């Protein structure tokens, strides 16, 4: 947990302690906790406990990226939510990662899936566009009262996955990154401080884990935490269709590091044991 968040939570905890007689212990321990106690079935479900609405950001109104779709919980009864931006991969549009928008938002996040300015944009540009999308979502008149701007994260597929590390290198305040079969010519990321999960695919012939996701994971020596999960028998394009394993561990990671919700630690550590039944060929956590 970053120092600024530790200080904020300490003040929140102290304030809540004053009224401890009327405040639940969980609220004092973690003011960012959202939703009911998790289970395997709850984070594997196609929809979580929050109803979700959408807002389209046209390419004309987007500032610094190619347009997108914001997915957000309709209720603010539990407070504000962390914000997550998601980028597609090289030559792809947001439709290839759009399934993640409502699935993650329904677990208690404001999410924007984006189109890039050009489908040929490289990871550095995609990283900048992820940050621009976060900024526009935070300022958006529809959702700004639902967003906690101090809790930001990025996700992406392929070059978009490589872009998540570029974004975290540029904006050290990001809480988390999730790279989905990520690709980047830069293999070394000691500058990244955000908790970072890399999800590779065993049979990826475009961004082979041994040349991309695993070196990224190995180099994240200054990240708050780093993880590597490998999808057994999967190709580079596994993230382009609904995938329960990707969703489950991405949600757990975001909950744990954007919401500081330790209830989700059970899914991360010790984590899954690679096996044929669970479709995972490798898992590492530091």
PDB file of C-alpha atoms in Angstrom:
ATOM      1  CA  UNK A   1       0.000   0.000   0.000  1.00  0.00           C
ATOM      2  CA  UNK A   2       1.434   3.411  -0.930  1.00  0.00           C
ATOM      3  CA  UNK A   3       2.329   5.883   1.829  1.00  0.00           C
ATOM      4  CA  UNK A   4      -0.374   8.377   0.817  1.00  0.00           C
ATOM      5  CA  UNK A   5      -3.007   5.674   1.097  1.00  0.00           C
ATOM      6  CA  UNK A   6      -1.649   4.542   4.452  1.00  0.00           C
ATOM      7  CA  UNK A   7      -1.943   8.097   5.774  1.00  0.00           C
ATOM      8  CA  UNK A   8      -5.461   8.508   4.362  1.00  0.00           C
ATOM      9  CA  UNK A   9      -6.610   5.235   5.874  1.00  0.00           C
ATOM     10  CA  UNK A  10      -5.036   6.121   9.213  1.00  0.00           C
ATOM     11  CA  UNK A  11      -7.002   9.367   9.346  1.00  0.00           C
ATOM     12  CA  UNK A  12     -10.181   7.601   8.234  1.00  0.00           C
ATOM     13  CA  UNK A  13      -9.697   4.928  10.845  1.00  0.00           C
ATOM     14  CA  UNK A  14      -9.058   7.510  13.552  1.00  0.00           C
ATOM     15  CA  UNK A  15     -12.150   9.473  12.602  1.00  0.00           C
ATOM     16  CA  UNK A  16     -14.291   6.377  12.593  1.00  0.00           C
ATOM     17  CA  UNK A  17     -12.905   5.230  15.932  1.00  0.00           C
ATOM     18  CA  UNK A  18     -14.416   8.317  17.552  1.00  0.00           C
ATOM     19  CA  UNK A  19     -17.837   6.985  16.659  1.00  0.00           C
ATOM     20  CA  UNK A  20     -16.927   3.346  17.123  1.00  0.00           C
ATOM     21  CA  UNK A  21     -20.141   2.614  18.986  1.00  0.00           C
ATOM     22  CA  UNK A  22     -22.135   3.184  15.808  1.00  0.00           C
ATOM     23  CA  UNK A  23     -19.598   2.185  13.153  1.00  0.00           C
ATOM     24  CA  UNK A  24     -18.958  -1.387  11.920  1.00  0.00           C
ATOM     25  CA  UNK A  25     -15.410  -2.597  12.535  1.00  0.00           C
ATOM     26  CA  UNK A  26     -14.883  -3.372   8.822  1.00  0.00           C
ATOM     27  CA  UNK A  27     -15.598   0.239   7.877  1.00  0.00           C
ATOM     28  CA  UNK A  28     -12.978   1.480  10.344  1.00  0.00           C
ATOM     29  CA  UNK A  29     -10.440  -1.041   9.071  1.00  0.00           C
ATOM     30  CA  UNK A  30     -10.990  -0.320   5.387  1.00  0.00           C
ATOM     31  CA  UNK A  31     -13.055   2.639   4.152  1.00  0.00           C
ATOM     32  CA  UNK A  32     -12.616   1.458   0.540  1.00  0.00           C
ATOM     33  CA  UNK A  33     -14.234  -1.957   0.974  1.00  0.00           C
ATOM     34  CA  UNK A  34     -17.164  -2.421  -1.407  1.00  0.00           C
ATOM     35  CA  UNK A  35     -19.611  -5.277  -1.884  1.00  0.00           C
ATOM     36  CA  UNK A  36     -20.368  -8.459   0.071  1.00  0.00           C
ATOM     37  CA  UNK A  37     -17.820 -11.009   1.209  1.00  0.00           C
ATOM     38  CA  UNK A  38     -16.313 -12.619  -1.898  1.00  0.00           C
ATOM     39  CA  UNK A  39     -16.302 -16.275  -2.886  1.00  0.00           C
ATOM     40  CA  UNK A  40     -15.051 -18.191  -5.904  1.00  0.00           C
ATOM     41  CA  UNK A  41     -18.552 -18.165  -7.335  1.00  0.00           C
ATOM     42  CA  UNK A  42     -19.022 -14.426  -6.776  1.00  0.00           C
ATOM     43  CA  UNK A  43     -15.872 -13.372  -8.642  1.00  0.00           C
ATOM     44  CA  UNK A  44     -16.290 -16.007 -11.335  1.00  0.00           C
ATOM     45  CA  UNK A  45     -19.844 -14.830 -12.070  1.00  0.00           C
ATOM     46  CA  UNK A  46     -20.495 -12.936 -15.300  1.00  0.00           C
ATOM     47  CA  UNK A  47     -21.944 -10.103 -13.209  1.00  0.00           C
ATOM     48  CA  UNK A  48     -21.172  -8.930  -9.695  1.00  0.00           C
ATOM     49  CA  UNK A  49     -23.397  -7.382  -7.026  1.00  0.00           C
ATOM     50  CA  UNK A  50     -23.602  -3.866  -8.518  1.00  0.00           C
ATOM     51  CA  UNK A  51     -26.052  -2.920 -11.276  1.00  0.00           C
ATOM     52  CA  UNK A  52     -24.210  -1.101 -14.080  1.00  0.00           C
ATOM     53  CA  UNK A  53     -25.036   1.719 -16.481  1.00  0.00           C
ATOM     54  CA  UNK A  54     -23.013   2.948 -19.464  1.00  0.00           C
ATOM     55  CA  UNK A  55     -22.017   6.197 -21.110  1.00  0.00           C
ATOM     56  CA  UNK A  56     -20.438   6.528 -24.552  1.00  0.00           C
ATOM     57  CA  UNK A  57     -17.505   8.885 -25.098  1.00  0.00           C
ATOM     58  CA  UNK A  58     -17.364   9.716 -28.799  1.00  0.00           C
ATOM     59  CA  UNK A  59     -14.092  10.121 -30.637  1.00  0.00           C
ATOM     60  CA  UNK A  60     -14.955  13.819 -31.039  1.00  0.00           C
ATOM     61  CA  UNK A  61     -15.403  14.390 -27.313  1.00  0.00           C
ATOM     62  CA  UNK A  62     -12.490  12.229 -26.176  1.00  0.00           C
ATOM     63  CA  UNK A  63      -9.417  14.175 -25.083  1.00  0.00           C
ATOM     64  CA  UNK A  64      -6.184  12.363 -25.775  1.00  0.00           C
ATOM     65  CA  UNK A  65      -7.608   8.979 -26.813  1.00  0.00           C
ATOM     66  CA  UNK A  66      -9.918   7.621 -29.490  1.00  0.00           C
ATOM     67  CA  UNK A  67     -13.216   7.452 -27.606  1.00  0.00           C
ATOM     68  CA  UNK A  68     -14.637   4.838 -25.310  1.00  0.00           C
ATOM     69  CA  UNK A  69     -17.382   3.525 -23.078  1.00  0.00           C
ATOM     70  CA  UNK A  70     -17.724   4.201 -19.356  1.00  0.00           C
ATOM     71  CA  UNK A  71     -19.315   1.471 -17.232  1.00  0.00           C
ATOM     72  CA  UNK A  72     -20.308   2.479 -13.717  1.00  0.00           C
ATOM     73  CA  UNK A  73     -22.297   1.215 -10.722  1.00  0.00           C
ATOM     74  CA  UNK A  74     -25.726   2.825 -10.601  1.00  0.00           C
ATOM     75  CA  UNK A  75     -25.777   3.032  -6.797  1.00  0.00           C
ATOM     76  CA  UNK A  76     -23.437   5.071  -4.615  1.00  0.00           C
ATOM     77  CA  UNK A  77     -24.927   3.781  -1.359  1.00  0.00           C
ATOM     78  CA  UNK A  78     -21.544   2.270  -0.427  1.00  0.00           C
ATOM     79  CA  UNK A  79     -19.544   5.349  -1.447  1.00  0.00           C
ATOM     80  CA  UNK A  80     -17.277   6.175  -4.353  1.00  0.00           C
ATOM     81  CA  UNK A  81     -15.335   3.708  -6.496  1.00  0.00           C
ATOM     82  CA  UNK A  82     -11.864   3.240  -7.902  1.00  0.00           C
ATOM     83  CA  UNK A  83     -11.438   3.887 -11.640  1.00  0.00           C
ATOM     84  CA  UNK A  84      -9.941   1.515 -14.234  1.00  0.00           C
ATOM     85  CA  UNK A  85      -9.020   2.235 -17.874  1.00  0.00           C
ATOM     86  CA  UNK A  86      -8.622  -0.647 -20.352  1.00  0.00           C
ATOM     87  CA  UNK A  87      -6.850  -0.545 -23.736  1.00  0.00           C
ATOM     88  CA  UNK A  88      -7.164  -2.970 -26.654  1.00  0.00           C
ATOM     89  CA  UNK A  89      -4.202  -4.375 -28.518  1.00  0.00           C
ATOM     90  CA  UNK A  90      -2.464  -3.555 -31.791  1.00  0.00           C
ATOM     91  CA  UNK A  91      -4.906  -3.067 -34.716  1.00  0.00           C
ATOM     92  CA  UNK A  92      -7.862  -3.810 -32.408  1.00  0.00           C
ATOM     93  CA  UNK A  93     -10.801  -1.703 -31.234  1.00  0.00           C
ATOM     94  CA  UNK A  94     -12.438  -1.544 -27.854  1.00  0.00           C
ATOM     95  CA  UNK A  95     -14.962  -4.198 -28.898  1.00  0.00           C
ATOM     96  CA  UNK A  96     -12.220  -6.801 -28.332  1.00  0.00           C
ATOM     97  CA  UNK A  97     -11.994  -5.976 -24.622  1.00  0.00           C
ATOM     98  CA  UNK A  98     -15.505  -4.595 -24.045  1.00  0.00           C
ATOM     99  CA  UNK A  99     -16.629  -7.727 -22.160  1.00  0.00           C
ATOM    100  CA  UNK A 100     -14.366  -6.652 -19.287  1.00  0.00           C
ATOM    101  CA  UNK A 101     -16.163  -3.313 -18.839  1.00  0.00           C
ATOM    102  CA  UNK A 102     -19.460  -4.424 -17.278  1.00  0.00           C
ATOM    103  CA  UNK A 103     -17.903  -7.460 -15.638  1.00  0.00           C
ATOM    104  CA  UNK A 104     -15.395  -5.416 -13.637  1.00  0.00           C
ATOM    105  CA  UNK A 105     -17.733  -2.462 -13.047  1.00  0.00           C
ATOM    106  CA  UNK A 106     -20.347  -4.788 -11.544  1.00  0.00           C
ATOM    107  CA  UNK A 107     -17.815  -5.703  -8.861  1.00  0.00           C
ATOM    108  CA  UNK A 108     -17.584  -2.081  -7.727  1.00  0.00           C
ATOM    109  CA  UNK A 109     -15.423  -0.008 -10.099  1.00  0.00           C
ATOM    110  CA  UNK A 110     -15.896   2.765 -12.637  1.00  0.00           C
ATOM    111  CA  UNK A 111     -14.390   1.382 -15.850  1.00  0.00           C
ATOM    112  CA  UNK A 112     -13.618   2.924 -19.232  1.00  0.00           C
ATOM    113  CA  UNK A 113     -12.764   0.763 -22.235  1.00  0.00           C
ATOM    114  CA  UNK A 114     -11.102   2.787 -24.968  1.00  0.00           C
ATOM    115  CA  UNK A 115     -10.411   2.992 -28.633  1.00  0.00           C
ATOM    116  CA  UNK A 116      -6.940   4.289 -29.412  1.00  0.00           C
ATOM    117  CA  UNK A 117      -6.197   7.269 -31.642  1.00  0.00           C
ATOM    118  CA  UNK A 118      -4.763   4.901 -34.220  1.00  0.00           C
ATOM    119  CA  UNK A 119      -5.056   1.146 -34.258  1.00  0.00           C
ATOM    120  CA  UNK A 120      -1.302   1.073 -34.897  1.00  0.00           C
ATOM    121  CA  UNK A 121      -0.338   3.030 -31.763  1.00  0.00           C
ATOM    122  CA  UNK A 122       2.633   1.591 -29.874  1.00  0.00           C
ATOM    123  CA  UNK A 123       2.701   0.797 -26.141  1.00  0.00           C
ATOM    124  CA  UNK A 124       4.058   4.200 -25.132  1.00  0.00           C
ATOM    125  CA  UNK A 125       1.197   5.961 -26.867  1.00  0.00           C
ATOM    126  CA  UNK A 126      -1.326   3.496 -25.422  1.00  0.00           C
ATOM    127  CA  UNK A 127       0.019   4.203 -21.953  1.00  0.00           C
ATOM    128  CA  UNK A 128      -0.525   7.929 -22.449  1.00  0.00           C
ATOM    129  CA  UNK A 129      -4.015   7.297 -23.763  1.00  0.00           C
ATOM    130  CA  UNK A 130      -4.895   5.136 -20.753  1.00  0.00           C
ATOM    131  CA  UNK A 131      -3.918   8.030 -18.487  1.00  0.00           C
ATOM    132  CA  UNK A 132      -5.908  10.489 -20.598  1.00  0.00           C
ATOM    133  CA  UNK A 133      -8.941   8.207 -20.359  1.00  0.00           C
ATOM    134  CA  UNK A 134      -8.583   8.010 -16.573  1.00  0.00           C
ATOM    135  CA  UNK A 135      -8.421  11.803 -16.356  1.00  0.00           C
ATOM    136  CA  UNK A 136     -11.469  12.329 -18.548  1.00  0.00           C
ATOM    137  CA  UNK A 137     -13.477   9.722 -16.656  1.00  0.00           C
ATOM    138  CA  UNK A 138     -12.599  11.336 -13.326  1.00  0.00           C
ATOM    139  CA  UNK A 139     -13.837  14.705 -14.650  1.00  0.00           C
ATOM    140  CA  UNK A 140     -16.907  13.348 -16.478  1.00  0.00           C
ATOM    141  CA  UNK A 141     -20.125  15.007 -15.308  1.00  0.00           C
ATOM    142  CA  UNK A 142     -22.026  11.718 -15.181  1.00  0.00           C
ATOM    143  CA  UNK A 143     -19.591   9.759 -13.023  1.00  0.00           C
ATOM    144  CA  UNK A 144     -17.301  12.236 -11.276  1.00  0.00           C
ATOM    145  CA  UNK A 145     -19.328  12.019  -8.069  1.00  0.00           C
ATOM    146  CA  UNK A 146     -18.905   8.227  -8.166  1.00  0.00           C
ATOM    147  CA  UNK A 147     -15.125   8.172  -8.651  1.00  0.00           C
ATOM    148  CA  UNK A 148     -12.404   8.266  -6.026  1.00  0.00           C
ATOM    149  CA  UNK A 149      -9.632   9.910  -8.027  1.00  0.00           C
ATOM    150  CA  UNK A 150      -6.986   8.666  -5.593  1.00  0.00           C
ATOM    151  CA  UNK A 151      -7.609   5.050  -6.642  1.00  0.00           C
ATOM    152  CA  UNK A 152      -6.624   4.509 -10.278  1.00  0.00           C
ATOM    153  CA  UNK A 153      -5.640   1.417 -12.269  1.00  0.00           C
ATOM    154  CA  UNK A 154      -4.989   0.389 -15.870  1.00  0.00           C
ATOM    155  CA  UNK A 155      -5.438  -2.792 -17.872  1.00  0.00           C
ATOM    156  CA  UNK A 156      -4.696  -3.700 -21.455  1.00  0.00           C
ATOM    157  CA  UNK A 157      -4.284  -6.438 -24.032  1.00  0.00           C
ATOM    158  CA  UNK A 158      -1.120  -7.018 -26.081  1.00  0.00           C
ATOM    159  CA  UNK A 159       0.395  -3.585 -26.832  1.00  0.00           C
ATOM    160  CA  UNK A 160      -2.273  -2.236 -24.504  1.00  0.00           C
ATOM    161  CA  UNK A 161      -0.848  -4.548 -21.844  1.00  0.00           C
ATOM    162  CA  UNK A 162       2.610  -3.185 -22.539  1.00  0.00           C
ATOM    163  CA  UNK A 163       1.021   0.245 -22.308  1.00  0.00           C
ATOM    164  CA  UNK A 164      -0.085  -0.408 -18.734  1.00  0.00           C
ATOM    165  CA  UNK A 165       3.553  -0.509 -17.639  1.00  0.00           C
ATOM    166  CA  UNK A 166       4.297   2.648 -19.614  1.00  0.00           C
ATOM    167  CA  UNK A 167       1.398   4.357 -17.823  1.00  0.00           C
ATOM    168  CA  UNK A 168       2.568   3.182 -14.399  1.00  0.00           C
ATOM    169  CA  UNK A 169       6.124   4.319 -15.143  1.00  0.00           C
ATOM    170  CA  UNK A 170       4.778   7.766 -16.007  1.00  0.00           C
ATOM    171  CA  UNK A 171       2.195   8.071 -13.209  1.00  0.00           C
ATOM    172  CA  UNK A 172       3.682   6.597 -10.048  1.00  0.00           C
ATOM    173  CA  UNK A 173       0.432   7.124  -8.132  1.00  0.00           C
ATOM    174  CA  UNK A 174      -1.362   4.341 -10.022  1.00  0.00           C
ATOM    175  CA  UNK A 175      -2.442   1.615  -7.624  1.00  0.00           C
ATOM    176  CA  UNK A 176      -2.504  -1.384  -9.977  1.00  0.00           C
ATOM    177  CA  UNK A 177      -1.864  -2.655 -13.487  1.00  0.00           C
ATOM    178  CA  UNK A 178      -3.056  -5.814 -15.240  1.00  0.00           C
ATOM    179  CA  UNK A 179      -1.389  -6.822 -18.503  1.00  0.00           C
ATOM    180  CA  UNK A 180      -3.254  -9.345 -20.671  1.00  0.00           C
ATOM    181  CA  UNK A 181      -0.855 -11.271 -22.941  1.00  0.00           C
ATOM    182  CA  UNK A 182       1.213  -8.063 -22.825  1.00  0.00           C
ATOM    183  CA  UNK A 183       3.712  -6.978 -25.494  1.00  0.00           C
ATOM    184  CA  UNK A 184       6.477  -4.396 -25.281  1.00  0.00           C
ATOM    185  CA  UNK A 185       9.970  -4.069 -26.700  1.00  0.00           C
ATOM    186  CA  UNK A 186      11.115  -2.755 -23.305  1.00  0.00           C
ATOM    187  CA  UNK A 187      11.564  -5.758 -21.015  1.00  0.00           C
ATOM    188  CA  UNK A 188      12.709  -3.981 -17.847  1.00  0.00           C
ATOM    189  CA  UNK A 189      10.344  -2.111 -15.503  1.00  0.00           C
ATOM    190  CA  UNK A 190      12.056  -1.329 -12.180  1.00  0.00           C
ATOM    191  CA  UNK A 191      10.440   2.141 -12.298  1.00  0.00           C
ATOM    192  CA  UNK A 192       6.945   0.725 -11.803  1.00  0.00           C
ATOM    193  CA  UNK A 193       5.623   0.984  -8.254  1.00  0.00           C
ATOM    194  CA  UNK A 194       2.023  -0.109  -8.856  1.00  0.00           C
ATOM    195  CA  UNK A 195       1.018  -3.644  -7.919  1.00  0.00           C
ATOM    196  CA  UNK A 196       1.283  -5.383 -11.294  1.00  0.00           C
ATOM    197  CA  UNK A 197      -0.216  -8.628 -12.548  1.00  0.00           C
ATOM    198  CA  UNK A 198       0.919 -10.059 -15.874  1.00  0.00           C
ATOM    199  CA  UNK A 199      -1.314 -12.684 -17.503  1.00  0.00           C
ATOM    200  CA  UNK A 200       0.400 -14.682 -20.223  1.00  0.00           C
ATOM    201  CA  UNK A 201      -0.803 -17.416 -22.561  1.00  0.00           C
ATOM    202  CA  UNK A 202       1.109 -20.686 -22.852  1.00  0.00           C
ATOM    203  CA  UNK A 203       0.733 -20.978 -26.637  1.00  0.00           C
ATOM    204  CA  UNK A 204       1.120 -17.277 -27.456  1.00  0.00           C
ATOM    205  CA  UNK A 205       3.137 -16.977 -30.667  1.00  0.00           C
ATOM    206  CA  UNK A 206       2.884 -13.171 -30.836  1.00  0.00           C
ATOM    207  CA  UNK A 207       3.868 -12.125 -27.304  1.00  0.00           C
ATOM    208  CA  UNK A 208       5.358 -15.353 -25.987  1.00  0.00           C
ATOM    209  CA  UNK A 209       5.477 -15.329 -22.174  1.00  0.00           C
ATOM    210  CA  UNK A 210       9.185 -16.130 -22.183  1.00  0.00           C
ATOM    211  CA  UNK A 211       9.908 -12.976 -24.191  1.00  0.00           C
ATOM    212  CA  UNK A 212       7.322 -10.613 -22.717  1.00  0.00           C
ATOM    213  CA  UNK A 213       5.127 -11.332 -19.672  1.00  0.00           C
ATOM    214  CA  UNK A 214       7.725 -13.293 -17.684  1.00  0.00           C
ATOM    215  CA  UNK A 215      10.571 -10.784 -18.223  1.00  0.00           C
ATOM    216  CA  UNK A 216       8.149  -8.004 -17.288  1.00  0.00           C
ATOM    217  CA  UNK A 217       7.244  -9.859 -14.099  1.00  0.00           C
ATOM    218  CA  UNK A 218      10.882 -10.560 -13.256  1.00  0.00           C
ATOM    219  CA  UNK A 219      11.834  -6.895 -13.717  1.00  0.00           C
ATOM    220  CA  UNK A 220       9.094  -5.448 -11.481  1.00  0.00           C
ATOM    221  CA  UNK A 221      11.429  -5.352  -8.511  1.00  0.00           C
ATOM    222  CA  UNK A 222      10.039  -2.124  -7.055  1.00  0.00           C
ATOM    223  CA  UNK A 223       6.339  -2.852  -7.563  1.00  0.00           C
ATOM    224  CA  UNK A 224       4.164  -2.937  -4.464  1.00  0.00           C
ATOM    225  CA  UNK A 225       3.516  -6.532  -5.491  1.00  0.00           C
ATOM    226  CA  UNK A 226       3.973  -8.529  -8.676  1.00  0.00           C
ATOM    227  CA  UNK A 227       2.195 -11.565 -10.005  1.00  0.00           C
ATOM    228  CA  UNK A 228       2.320 -13.813 -13.056  1.00  0.00           C
ATOM    229  CA  UNK A 229      -0.460 -16.114 -14.223  1.00  0.00           C
ATOM    230  CA  UNK A 230      -0.259 -18.243 -17.377  1.00  0.00           C
ATOM    231  CA  UNK A 231      -3.303 -19.556 -19.224  1.00  0.00           C
ATOM    232  CA  UNK A 232      -2.794 -23.213 -20.149  1.00  0.00           C
ATOM    233  CA  UNK A 233      -2.992 -23.946 -23.888  1.00  0.00           C
ATOM    234  CA  UNK A 234      -4.227 -20.417 -24.666  1.00  0.00           C
ATOM    235  CA  UNK A 235      -3.276 -18.132 -27.547  1.00  0.00           C
ATOM    236  CA  UNK A 236      -2.443 -14.440 -27.694  1.00  0.00           C
ATOM    237  CA  UNK A 237      -6.102 -13.650 -28.304  1.00  0.00           C
ATOM    238  CA  UNK A 238      -7.520 -15.326 -25.194  1.00  0.00           C
ATOM    239  CA  UNK A 239      -8.407 -11.925 -23.651  1.00  0.00           C
ATOM    240  CA  UNK A 240     -10.605 -11.023 -26.627  1.00  0.00           C
ATOM    241  CA  UNK A 241     -13.520 -13.185 -25.512  1.00  0.00           C
ATOM    242  CA  UNK A 242     -15.141 -13.684 -22.135  1.00  0.00           C
ATOM    243  CA  UNK A 243     -12.716 -15.667 -19.984  1.00  0.00           C
ATOM    244  CA  UNK A 244     -13.530 -16.587 -16.387  1.00  0.00           C
ATOM    245  CA  UNK A 245      -9.913 -17.115 -15.324  1.00  0.00           C
ATOM    246  CA  UNK A 246      -8.842 -13.701 -16.629  1.00  0.00           C
ATOM    247  CA  UNK A 247     -11.842 -12.029 -15.013  1.00  0.00           C
ATOM    248  CA  UNK A 248     -11.466 -13.801 -11.672  1.00  0.00           C
ATOM    249  CA  UNK A 249      -7.822 -12.960 -11.068  1.00  0.00           C
ATOM    250  CA  UNK A 250      -8.058  -9.468 -12.567  1.00  0.00           C
ATOM    251  CA  UNK A 251     -10.973  -8.656 -10.252  1.00  0.00           C
ATOM    252  CA  UNK A 252      -9.149 -10.122  -7.244  1.00  0.00           C
ATOM    253  CA  UNK A 253      -6.045  -8.079  -8.075  1.00  0.00           C
ATOM    254  CA  UNK A 254      -7.986  -4.830  -8.531  1.00  0.00           C
ATOM    255  CA  UNK A 255      -9.987  -5.389  -5.372  1.00  0.00           C
ATOM    256  CA  UNK A 256      -6.870  -6.119  -3.384  1.00  0.00           C
ATOM    257  CA  UNK A 257      -4.792  -3.176  -4.619  1.00  0.00           C
ATOM    258  CA  UNK A 258      -7.265  -0.494  -5.742  1.00  0.00           C
ATOM    259  CA  UNK A 259      -9.657  -1.081  -2.840  1.00  0.00           C
ATOM    260  CA  UNK A 260      -7.053  -2.404  -0.375  1.00  0.00           C
ATOM    261  CA  UNK A 261      -9.598  -5.147   0.260  1.00  0.00           C
ATOM    262  CA  UNK A 262      -7.806  -7.946   2.076  1.00  0.00           C
ATOM    263  CA  UNK A 263     -10.850 -10.201   1.710  1.00  0.00           C
ATOM    264  CA  UNK A 264      -9.505 -10.910  -1.804  1.00  0.00           C
ATOM    265  CA  UNK A 265      -6.062 -11.988  -0.633  1.00  0.00           C
ATOM    266  CA  UNK A 266      -7.383 -15.556  -0.483  1.00  0.00           C
ATOM    267  CA  UNK A 267      -7.483 -15.677  -4.308  1.00  0.00           C
ATOM    268  CA  UNK A 268      -3.982 -14.244  -4.739  1.00  0.00           C
ATOM    269  CA  UNK A 269      -1.845 -15.972  -2.135  1.00  0.00           C
ATOM    270  CA  UNK A 270      -0.909 -18.727  -2.244  1.00  0.00           C
ATOM    271  CA  UNK A 271      -3.011 -18.609  -5.415  1.00  0.00           C
ATOM    272  CA  UNK A 272      -3.988 -21.376  -7.808  1.00  0.00           C
ATOM    273  CA  UNK A 273      -1.882 -24.498  -8.241  1.00  0.00           C
ATOM    274  CA  UNK A 274      -1.323 -25.007 -11.984  1.00  0.00           C
ATOM    275  CA  UNK A 275      -3.352 -27.949 -13.259  1.00  0.00           C
ATOM    276  CA  UNK A 276      -5.283 -29.190 -16.253  1.00  0.00           C
ATOM    277  CA  UNK A 277      -8.699 -28.707 -14.587  1.00  0.00           C
ATOM    278  CA  UNK A 278      -8.181 -25.038 -13.733  1.00  0.00           C
ATOM    279  CA  UNK A 279      -6.596 -24.138 -17.069  1.00  0.00           C
ATOM    280  CA  UNK A 280      -3.522 -22.543 -15.494  1.00  0.00           C
ATOM    281  CA  UNK A 281      -0.003 -23.620 -16.479  1.00  0.00           C
ATOM    282  CA  UNK A 282       2.026 -21.297 -14.249  1.00  0.00           C
ATOM    283  CA  UNK A 283       1.424 -18.992 -11.292  1.00  0.00           C
ATOM    284  CA  UNK A 284       3.923 -16.849  -9.393  1.00  0.00           C
ATOM    285  CA  UNK A 285       3.411 -14.235  -6.694  1.00  0.00           C
ATOM    286  CA  UNK A 286       5.861 -12.001  -4.815  1.00  0.00           C
TER     287      UNK A 286
END
